[in-house]
PDB file of C-alpha atoms in Angstrom:
ATOM      1  CA  MET A   1      32.943 -15.882  93.424  1.00  0.00           C
ATOM      2  CA  TRP A   2      31.381 -18.532  91.195  1.00  0.00           C
ATOM      3  CA  ARG A   3      31.249 -22.262  91.938  1.00  0.00           C
ATOM      4  CA  LEU A   4      30.831 -24.828  89.144  1.00  0.00           C
ATOM      5  CA  GLU A   5      30.072 -28.545  89.397  1.00  0.00           C
ATOM      6  CA  ARG A   6      32.638 -30.966  87.946  1.00  0.00           C
ATOM      7  CA  GLU A   7      30.529 -33.907  86.787  1.00  0.00           C
ATOM      8  CA  ARG A   8      27.595 -32.099  85.149  1.00  0.00           C
ATOM      9  CA  PHE A   9      26.619 -28.612  84.104  1.00  0.00           C
ATOM     10  CA  ALA A  10      25.611 -26.506  87.101  1.00  0.00           C
ATOM     11  CA  ILE A  11      26.442 -23.028  88.331  1.00  0.00           C
ATOM     12  CA  SER A  12      25.769 -23.769  91.991  1.00  0.00           C
ATOM     13  CA  SER A  13      26.939 -20.540  93.626  1.00  0.00           C
ATOM     14  CA  ILE A  14      27.413 -16.858  92.795  1.00  0.00           C
ATOM     15  CA  SER A  15      28.488 -14.791  95.795  1.00  0.00           C
ATOM     16  CA  ASN A  16      29.666 -11.264  96.497  1.00  0.00           C
ATOM     17  CA  ASN A  17      31.703 -10.524  99.636  1.00  0.00           C
ATOM     18  CA  GLY A  18      30.335 -13.653 101.280  1.00  0.00           C
ATOM     19  CA  VAL A  19      26.704 -12.924 100.350  1.00  0.00           C
ATOM     20  CA  GLU A  20      25.176 -15.797  98.360  1.00  0.00           C
ATOM     21  CA  MET A  21      23.110 -14.553  95.421  1.00  0.00           C
ATOM     22  CA  LEU A  22      21.680 -17.862  94.157  1.00  0.00           C
ATOM     23  CA  ASP A  23      18.848 -19.927  95.580  1.00  0.00           C
ATOM     24  CA  GLY A  24      19.591 -23.256  93.918  1.00  0.00           C
ATOM     25  CA  GLU A  25      21.408 -23.640  90.609  1.00  0.00           C
ATOM     26  CA  VAL A  26      21.476 -21.879  87.253  1.00  0.00           C
ATOM     27  CA  ASN A  27      19.990 -24.173  84.603  1.00  0.00           C
ATOM     28  CA  PHE A  28      20.684 -24.221  80.864  1.00  0.00           C
ATOM     29  CA  TRP A  29      18.082 -25.823  78.591  1.00  0.00           C
ATOM     30  CA  VAL A  30      16.641 -25.841  75.097  1.00  0.00           C
ATOM     31  CA  GLU A  31      13.319 -26.816  73.506  1.00  0.00           C
ATOM     32  CA  ASP A  32      12.782 -28.475  70.143  1.00  0.00           C
ATOM     33  CA  GLU A  33       9.991 -27.687  67.692  1.00  0.00           C
ATOM     34  CA  PHE A  34       7.611 -30.038  69.532  1.00  0.00           C
ATOM     35  CA  GLY A  35       8.114 -28.388  72.927  1.00  0.00           C
ATOM     36  CA  GLN A  36      10.318 -31.156  74.346  1.00  0.00           C
ATOM     37  CA  ARG A  37      12.832 -29.742  76.825  1.00  0.00           C
ATOM     38  CA  TYR A  38      16.465 -30.883  76.928  1.00  0.00           C
ATOM     39  CA  ARG A  39      18.713 -29.910  79.847  1.00  0.00           C
ATOM     40  CA  ALA A  40      22.456 -29.443  80.078  1.00  0.00           C
ATOM     41  CA  ASP A  41      22.638 -30.956  83.581  1.00  0.00           C
ATOM     42  CA  ASN A  42      21.449 -34.342  82.261  1.00  0.00           C
ATOM     43  CA  GLU A  43      24.825 -34.935  80.598  1.00  0.00           C
ATOM     44  CA  PRO A  44      28.451 -34.836  81.789  1.00  0.00           C
ATOM     45  CA  CYS A  45      30.316 -31.644  80.944  1.00  0.00           C
ATOM     46  CA  ARG A  46      33.950 -30.806  80.265  1.00  0.00           C
ATOM     47  CA  ILE A  47      35.569 -27.901  82.106  1.00  0.00           C
ATOM     48  CA  THR A  48      38.776 -26.382  80.757  1.00  0.00           C
ATOM     49  CA  VAL A  49      40.827 -23.538  82.222  1.00  0.00           C
ATOM     50  CA  GLU A  50      41.933 -21.665  79.106  1.00  0.00           C
ATOM     51  CA  ALA A  51      43.733 -18.824  80.885  1.00  0.00           C
ATOM     52  CA  ALA A  52      44.965 -18.596  84.463  1.00  0.00           C
ATOM     53  CA  GLY A  53      46.976 -15.403  84.630  1.00  0.00           C
ATOM     54  CA  PRO A  54      47.375 -13.312  87.752  1.00  0.00           C
ATOM     55  CA  TYR A  55      44.759 -10.778  86.613  1.00  0.00           C
ATOM     56  CA  ARG A  56      42.464 -12.741  84.300  1.00  0.00           C
ATOM     57  CA  ALA A  57      41.016 -16.247  84.155  1.00  0.00           C
ATOM     58  CA  VAL A  58      38.978 -17.883  81.391  1.00  0.00           C
ATOM     59  CA  VAL A  59      36.994 -21.071  82.024  1.00  0.00           C
ATOM     60  CA  LYS A  60      35.206 -23.034  79.295  1.00  0.00           C
ATOM     61  CA  ILE A  61      32.308 -25.421  79.963  1.00  0.00           C
ATOM     62  CA  GLU A  62      31.074 -27.618  77.119  1.00  0.00           C
ATOM     63  CA  GLY A  63      28.602 -30.438  76.753  1.00  0.00           C
ATOM     64  CA  GLU A  64      25.255 -31.476  75.279  1.00  0.00           C
ATOM     65  CA  PHE A  65      21.575 -31.087  76.091  1.00  0.00           C
ATOM     66  CA  SER A  66      19.528 -34.244  76.625  1.00  0.00           C
ATOM     67  CA  ASN A  67      16.396 -35.823  78.088  1.00  0.00           C
ATOM     68  CA  PRO A  68      15.137 -39.451  78.166  1.00  0.00           C
ATOM     69  CA  LEU A  69      14.316 -39.169  74.445  1.00  0.00           C
ATOM     70  CA  GLY A  70      17.936 -38.491  73.505  1.00  0.00           C
ATOM     71  CA  ARG A  71      20.317 -35.637  72.834  1.00  0.00           C
ATOM     72  CA  PHE A  72      19.542 -32.355  71.133  1.00  0.00           C
ATOM     73  CA  PHE A  73      22.099 -29.634  70.333  1.00  0.00           C
ATOM     74  CA  SER A  74      25.415 -28.997  72.068  1.00  0.00           C
ATOM     75  CA  TYR A  75      26.707 -25.963  73.930  1.00  0.00           C
ATOM     76  CA  TRP A  76      29.702 -24.233  75.374  1.00  0.00           C
ATOM     77  CA  LEU A  77      30.006 -21.397  77.859  1.00  0.00           C
ATOM     78  CA  ARG A  78      33.147 -19.310  78.204  1.00  0.00           C
ATOM     79  CA  LEU A  79      33.428 -17.377  81.484  1.00  0.00           C
ATOM     80  CA  HIS A  80      35.834 -14.435  81.765  1.00  0.00           C
ATOM     81  CA  PHE A  81      36.884 -13.456  85.305  1.00  0.00           C
ATOM     82  CA  CYS A  82      39.054 -10.482  86.315  1.00  0.00           C
ATOM     83  CA  ALA A  83      40.988 -10.248  89.581  1.00  0.00           C
ATOM     84  CA  GLY A  84      39.129  -8.119  92.105  1.00  0.00           C
ATOM     85  CA  GLY A  85      36.225  -7.587  89.708  1.00  0.00           C
ATOM     86  CA  GLU A  86      32.562  -8.257  90.371  1.00  0.00           C
ATOM     87  CA  GLN A  87      31.647  -8.511  86.679  1.00  0.00           C
ATOM     88  CA  VAL A  88      31.775 -11.799  84.770  1.00  0.00           C
ATOM     89  CA  LEU A  89      31.486 -11.890  80.987  1.00  0.00           C
ATOM     90  CA  MET A  90      29.803 -15.039  79.677  1.00  0.00           C
ATOM     91  CA  LEU A  91      29.855 -16.153  76.049  1.00  0.00           C
ATOM     92  CA  ALA A  92      27.008 -18.659  75.613  1.00  0.00           C
ATOM     93  CA  HIS A  93      26.980 -20.794  72.451  1.00  0.00           C
ATOM     94  CA  VAL A  94      24.490 -23.371  71.136  1.00  0.00           C
ATOM     95  CA  ARG A  95      25.202 -25.528  68.068  1.00  0.00           C
ATOM     96  CA  ASN A  96      23.604 -28.234  65.946  1.00  0.00           C
ATOM     97  CA  ARG A  97      26.236 -30.954  65.563  1.00  0.00           C
ATOM     98  CA  GLU A  98      23.871 -33.544  64.101  1.00  0.00           C
ATOM     99  CA  THR A  99      24.387 -34.600  60.492  1.00  0.00           C
ATOM    100  CA  GLY A 100      21.627 -34.245  57.952  1.00  0.00           C
ATOM    101  CA  ARG A 101      20.711 -31.901  55.131  1.00  0.00           C
ATOM    102  CA  GLU A 102      17.400 -30.944  56.735  1.00  0.00           C
ATOM    103  CA  GLY A 103      19.023 -29.482  59.860  1.00  0.00           C
ATOM    104  CA  ARG A 104      17.181 -29.070  63.147  1.00  0.00           C
ATOM    105  CA  LYS A 105      14.659 -26.602  64.514  1.00  0.00           C
ATOM    106  CA  LEU A 106      15.150 -24.898  67.875  1.00  0.00           C
ATOM    107  CA  ARG A 107      12.184 -23.311  69.638  1.00  0.00           C
ATOM    108  CA  ARG A 108      13.932 -21.861  72.683  1.00  0.00           C
ATOM    109  CA  ALA A 109      17.323 -21.687  74.463  1.00  0.00           C
ATOM    110  CA  THR A 110      17.373 -20.348  78.017  1.00  0.00           C
ATOM    111  CA  LEU A 111      19.509 -19.816  81.110  1.00  0.00           C
ATOM    112  CA  SER A 112      17.287 -19.719  84.191  1.00  0.00           C
ATOM    113  CA  GLY A 113      17.606 -19.627  87.954  1.00  0.00           C
ATOM    114  CA  ARG A 114      16.393 -18.110  91.191  1.00  0.00           C
ATOM    115  CA  LEU A 115      18.091 -15.495  93.349  1.00  0.00           C
ATOM    116  CA  ASN A 116      18.478 -15.529  97.118  1.00  0.00           C
ATOM    117  CA  LEU A 117      16.779 -12.145  97.463  1.00  0.00           C
ATOM    118  CA  LYS A 118      13.632 -11.272  99.421  1.00  0.00           C
ATOM    119  CA  ASN A 119      11.041  -9.318  97.442  1.00  0.00           C
ATOM    120  CA  PRO A 120      13.625  -7.866  95.048  1.00  0.00           C
ATOM    121  CA  VAL A 121      12.910  -4.789  92.979  1.00  0.00           C
ATOM    122  CA  HIS A 122      13.574  -4.987  89.247  1.00  0.00           C
ATOM    123  CA  ARG A 123      15.579  -1.995  88.063  1.00  0.00           C
ATOM    124  CA  ILE A 124      15.795  -1.039  84.395  1.00  0.00           C
ATOM    125  CA  LEU A 125      17.275   1.761  82.309  1.00  0.00           C
ATOM    126  CA  HIS A 126      14.497   3.501  80.383  1.00  0.00           C
ATOM    127  CA  ASN A 127      15.467   5.415  77.255  1.00  0.00           C
ATOM    128  CA  VAL A 128      13.379   8.559  76.920  1.00  0.00           C
ATOM    129  CA  ARG A 129      13.770   9.527  73.272  1.00  0.00           C
ATOM    130  CA  THR A 130      13.971  13.297  72.970  1.00  0.00           C
ATOM    131  CA  ARG A 131      16.073  15.723  70.988  1.00  0.00           C
ATOM    132  CA  ASN A 132      18.823  14.691  73.376  1.00  0.00           C
ATOM    133  CA  THR A 133      18.263  11.092  74.494  1.00  0.00           C
ATOM    134  CA  LEU A 134      17.762  10.857  78.256  1.00  0.00           C
ATOM    135  CA  GLN A 135      18.278   7.600  80.129  1.00  0.00           C
ATOM    136  CA  VAL A 136      16.398   7.201  83.411  1.00  0.00           C
ATOM    137  CA  PRO A 137      16.780   4.332  85.947  1.00  0.00           C
ATOM    138  CA  LEU A 138      13.350   3.057  86.988  1.00  0.00           C
ATOM    139  CA  GLU A 139      12.120   0.522  89.549  1.00  0.00           C
ATOM    140  CA  VAL A 140       9.543  -2.106  88.577  1.00  0.00           C
ATOM    141  CA  PRO A 141       8.083  -4.112  91.501  1.00  0.00           C
ATOM    142  CA  GLU A 142       6.083  -6.641  89.426  1.00  0.00           C
ATOM    143  CA  ASN A 143       7.247  -9.296  86.978  1.00  0.00           C
ATOM    144  CA  ILE A 144       9.034  -7.934  83.944  1.00  0.00           C
ATOM    145  CA  ASP A 145       9.973  -8.868  80.385  1.00  0.00           C
ATOM    146  CA  ILE A 146      12.472  -6.972  78.250  1.00  0.00           C
ATOM    147  CA  ASP A 147      12.315  -8.041  74.614  1.00  0.00           C
ATOM    148  CA  VAL A 148      15.237  -7.412  72.276  1.00  0.00           C
ATOM    149  CA  GLY A 149      13.710  -7.192  68.814  1.00  0.00           C
ATOM    150  CA  GLU A 150      15.005  -6.337  65.370  1.00  0.00           C
ATOM    151  CA  ARG A 151      13.853  -2.710  65.653  1.00  0.00           C
ATOM    152  CA  GLU A 152      14.029  -1.929  69.368  1.00  0.00           C
ATOM    153  CA  CYS A 153      14.745  -3.189  72.858  1.00  0.00           C
ATOM    154  CA  ALA A 154      11.626  -2.547  74.939  1.00  0.00           C
ATOM    155  CA  ILE A 155       9.769  -3.482  78.104  1.00  0.00           C
ATOM    156  CA  ARG A 156       6.746  -5.610  77.230  1.00  0.00           C
ATOM    157  CA  ASN A 157       4.283  -4.090  79.709  1.00  0.00           C
ATOM    158  CA  SER A 158       4.342  -0.313  79.392  1.00  0.00           C
ATOM    159  CA  ALA A 159       2.102   0.031  82.477  1.00  0.00           C
ATOM    160  CA  SER A 160       5.148  -0.966  84.554  1.00  0.00           C
ATOM    161  CA  LEU A 161       6.828   2.337  83.706  1.00  0.00           C
ATOM    162  CA  ARG A 162       6.296   4.725  86.602  1.00  0.00           C
ATOM    163  CA  GLU A 163       8.124   7.999  86.856  1.00  0.00           C
ATOM    164  CA  ASP A 164       9.214   9.390  90.219  1.00  0.00           C
ATOM    165  CA  PRO A 165       7.274  12.656  90.679  1.00  0.00           C
ATOM    166  CA  ASP A 166      10.300  14.150  92.442  1.00  0.00           C
ATOM    167  CA  ASP A 167      12.436  13.724  89.306  1.00  0.00           C
ATOM    168  CA  VAL A 168      11.997  16.488  86.762  1.00  0.00           C
ATOM    169  CA  CYS A 169      12.571  14.472  83.596  1.00  0.00           C
ATOM    170  CA  TRP A 170      11.548  15.264  80.044  1.00  0.00           C
ATOM    171  CA  THR A 171       8.251  13.376  80.270  1.00  0.00           C
ATOM    172  CA  LEU A 172       7.056  15.255  83.351  1.00  0.00           C
ATOM    173  CA  LEU A 173       8.381  18.563  82.124  1.00  0.00           C
ATOM    174  CA  GLN A 174       6.525  18.264  78.828  1.00  0.00           C
ATOM    175  CA  GLY A 175       3.434  16.605  80.288  1.00  0.00           C
ATOM    176  CA  THR A 176       4.006  13.428  78.279  1.00  0.00           C
ATOM    177  CA  ASP A 177       2.951  10.006  79.562  1.00  0.00           C
ATOM    178  CA  ILE A 178       6.082   7.926  80.166  1.00  0.00           C
ATOM    179  CA  THR A 179       4.279   4.771  78.984  1.00  0.00           C
ATOM    180  CA  THR A 180       4.154   6.063  75.405  1.00  0.00           C
ATOM    181  CA  ASN A 181       7.769   4.955  74.970  1.00  0.00           C
ATOM    182  CA  ARG A 182       8.739   1.414  76.020  1.00  0.00           C
ATOM    183  CA  ASN A 183      12.345   1.611  74.808  1.00  0.00           C
ATOM    184  CA  CYS A 184      14.871   0.309  77.359  1.00  0.00           C
ATOM    185  CA  THR A 185      18.486  -0.798  77.541  1.00  0.00           C
ATOM    186  CA  ALA A 186      19.052  -4.580  77.407  1.00  0.00           C
ATOM    187  CA  LEU A 187      19.746  -4.966  81.125  1.00  0.00           C
ATOM    188  CA  LEU A 188      17.798  -6.082  84.178  1.00  0.00           C
ATOM    189  CA  ASP A 189      18.948  -5.595  87.770  1.00  0.00           C
ATOM    190  CA  PHE A 190      17.571  -7.554  90.729  1.00  0.00           C
ATOM    191  CA  HIS A 191      18.061  -5.538  93.916  1.00  0.00           C
ATOM    192  CA  GLN A 192      17.241  -6.029  97.588  1.00  0.00           C
ATOM    193  CA  PRO A 193      17.940  -2.885  99.646  1.00  0.00           C
ATOM    194  CA  GLY A 194      20.622  -3.503 102.245  1.00  0.00           C
ATOM    195  CA  ARG A 195      21.767  -6.746 100.597  1.00  0.00           C
ATOM    196  CA  GLY A 196      22.659  -5.908  97.021  1.00  0.00           C
ATOM    197  CA  GLY A 197      21.806  -7.958  93.999  1.00  0.00           C
ATOM    198  CA  LEU A 198      22.650  -9.180  90.518  1.00  0.00           C
ATOM    199  CA  LEU A 199      22.593  -7.270  87.241  1.00  0.00           C
ATOM    200  CA  ILE A 200      22.196  -9.261  84.010  1.00  0.00           C
ATOM    201  CA  LYS A 201      22.852  -7.631  80.665  1.00  0.00           C
ATOM    202  CA  PHE A 202      23.224  -8.508  77.003  1.00  0.00           C
ATOM    203  CA  ALA A 203      26.756  -7.292  76.392  1.00  0.00           C
ATOM    204  CA  GLU A 204      26.721  -6.920  72.605  1.00  0.00           C
ATOM    205  CA  PRO A 205      27.547  -3.341  71.490  1.00  0.00           C
ATOM    206  CA  ASN A 206      24.174  -3.148  69.721  1.00  0.00           C
ATOM    207  CA  PRO A 207      21.876  -5.951  70.962  1.00  0.00           C
ATOM    208  CA  VAL A 208      19.121  -5.310  68.391  1.00  0.00           C
ATOM    209  CA  LEU A 209      21.517  -6.513  65.684  1.00  0.00           C
ATOM    210  CA  GLU A 210      21.568  -9.915  67.433  1.00  0.00           C
ATOM    211  CA  ALA A 211      17.787 -10.089  67.968  1.00  0.00           C
ATOM    212  CA  PRO A 212      15.687 -11.786  69.100  1.00  0.00           C
ATOM    213  CA  MET A 213      16.613 -12.152  72.783  1.00  0.00           C
ATOM    214  CA  ARG A 214      14.795 -11.662  76.087  1.00  0.00           C
ATOM    215  CA  LEU A 215      15.399 -10.888  79.770  1.00  0.00           C
ATOM    216  CA  GLY A 216      12.695 -11.884  82.250  1.00  0.00           C
ATOM    217  CA  GLY A 217      12.267 -11.535  86.005  1.00  0.00           C
ATOM    218  CA  ASP A 218       9.542 -12.563  88.444  1.00  0.00           C
ATOM    219  CA  ASN A 219      10.011 -12.209  92.235  1.00  0.00           C
ATOM    220  CA  GLY A 220      13.662 -13.271  92.173  1.00  0.00           C
ATOM    221  CA  SER A 221      13.407 -15.839  89.378  1.00  0.00           C
ATOM    222  CA  PHE A 222      15.186 -14.915  86.166  1.00  0.00           C
ATOM    223  CA  GLU A 223      15.222 -16.145  82.582  1.00  0.00           C
ATOM    224  CA  VAL A 224      17.777 -15.176  79.961  1.00  0.00           C
ATOM    225  CA  ASP A 225      16.468 -16.265  76.579  1.00  0.00           C
ATOM    226  CA  LEU A 226      19.309 -16.604  74.094  1.00  0.00           C
ATOM    227  CA  PHE A 227      16.533 -17.593  71.694  1.00  0.00           C
ATOM    228  CA  PRO A 228      13.047 -16.738  73.039  1.00  0.00           C
ATOM    229  CA  SER A 229       9.959 -18.724  72.136  1.00  0.00           C
ATOM    230  CA  ALA A 230       8.446 -17.414  68.906  1.00  0.00           C
ATOM    231  CA  ALA A 231       5.781 -18.311  66.375  1.00  0.00           C
ATOM    232  CA  GLU A 232       8.426 -19.768  64.052  1.00  0.00           C
ATOM    233  CA  CYS A 233      11.308 -21.944  65.216  1.00  0.00           C
ATOM    234  CA  TYR A 234      14.964 -21.116  64.580  1.00  0.00           C
ATOM    235  CA  HIS A 235      16.470 -23.335  61.896  1.00  0.00           C
ATOM    236  CA  PHE A 236      20.034 -24.580  62.392  1.00  0.00           C
ATOM    237  CA  ASN A 237      21.726 -26.384  59.511  1.00  0.00           C
ATOM    238  CA  GLU A 238      24.358 -29.026  60.189  1.00  0.00           C
ATOM    239  CA  GLY A 239      27.258 -27.460  62.108  1.00  0.00           C
ATOM    240  CA  MET A 240      25.513 -24.113  62.547  1.00  0.00           C
ATOM    241  CA  GLY A 241      25.835 -22.338  65.896  1.00  0.00           C
ATOM    242  CA  LYS A 242      25.233 -18.972  67.526  1.00  0.00           C
ATOM    243  CA  THR A 243      26.924 -17.113  70.383  1.00  0.00           C
ATOM    244  CA  ARG A 244      25.394 -14.579  72.787  1.00  0.00           C
ATOM    245  CA  HIS A 245      27.354 -12.233  75.070  1.00  0.00           C
ATOM    246  CA  LEU A 246      26.107 -11.804  78.646  1.00  0.00           C
ATOM    247  CA  LEU A 247      27.324  -9.778  81.611  1.00  0.00           C
ATOM    248  CA  PHE A 248      26.655 -10.839  85.209  1.00  0.00           C
ATOM    249  CA  TYR A 249      27.422  -8.153  87.793  1.00  0.00           C
ATOM    250  CA  THR A 250      27.074  -8.882  91.522  1.00  0.00           C
ATOM    251  CA  HIS A 251      26.893  -5.748  93.633  1.00  0.00           C
ATOM    252  CA  ASP A 252      26.136  -4.287  97.057  1.00  0.00           C
ATOM    253  CA  ASP A 253      24.525  -0.952  97.931  1.00  0.00           C
ATOM    254  CA  SER A 254      27.685   1.131  97.580  1.00  0.00           C
ATOM    255  CA  LEU A 255      26.741   2.549  94.157  1.00  0.00           C
ATOM    256  CA  THR A 256      23.697   4.514  93.096  1.00  0.00           C
ATOM    257  CA  THR A 257      21.530   2.909  90.425  1.00  0.00           C
ATOM    258  CA  ALA A 258      22.787   5.331  87.767  1.00  0.00           C
ATOM    259  CA  ASP A 259      26.436   4.687  88.703  1.00  0.00           C
ATOM    260  CA  LEU A 260      25.847   0.924  88.733  1.00  0.00           C
ATOM    261  CA  PHE A 261      24.352   0.978  85.247  1.00  0.00           C
ATOM    262  CA  HIS A 262      27.161   3.212  83.994  1.00  0.00           C
ATOM    263  CA  ASP A 263      29.761   0.902  85.557  1.00  0.00           C
ATOM    264  CA  SER A 264      28.276  -2.084  83.699  1.00  0.00           C
ATOM    265  CA  ASP A 265      29.288  -0.401  80.426  1.00  0.00           C
ATOM    266  CA  GLN A 266      32.969  -0.219  81.340  1.00  0.00           C
TER     267      GLN A 266
END
């Protein structure tokens, strides 16, 4: 169950079977070319129920980012809920509605928050490229960054890749160091044994075609960069916008890691 605030942008609760997953609120913010940050919760938002059928509901949140200096870019989020389902599809859109031939430059656009999980383990799906591609769920205890680039989706720190010696995978079988291949699926699961957790995933069929994007996690804090910070800013002409597809999946311990990751593809 998700709870939204009426007067301003805020996702104040995400729960699964009565277990609260959030510690605080999910924030949505952008940065301009000078590093000034503008937040969605500084402005009123409009919430519209676009579909309210017995099996499916669609809720749209729209508003603008601002800080004491003024407003910068607008946004909308479209949340798709299914009856009895634990997965929520989010379409997140940022747009430059300001007039002017020169357009505006965006440095970063991010959804961030903190989870109500104690010492969570980050779980990823590592793609071991062989003659037949093998996907292996791995646990990463330290902070993690998964970068979606134009050529590949990969974990930033290859030293975080540790293979279970009890699993006879291709890398162990062939005596190959697992850290030689950083390629991963564009998902990141936060899991506390006995409590469950939250899986966040870029839901595009082929995320590298929508690059750049980023998923980050650090001891229960998460960042979903729709546009990650880069050397060059992203230029938006007047009226130009971009949409990202995200999947949020709250879960308990009833599924194995492999089954959970497979279920997120359905």
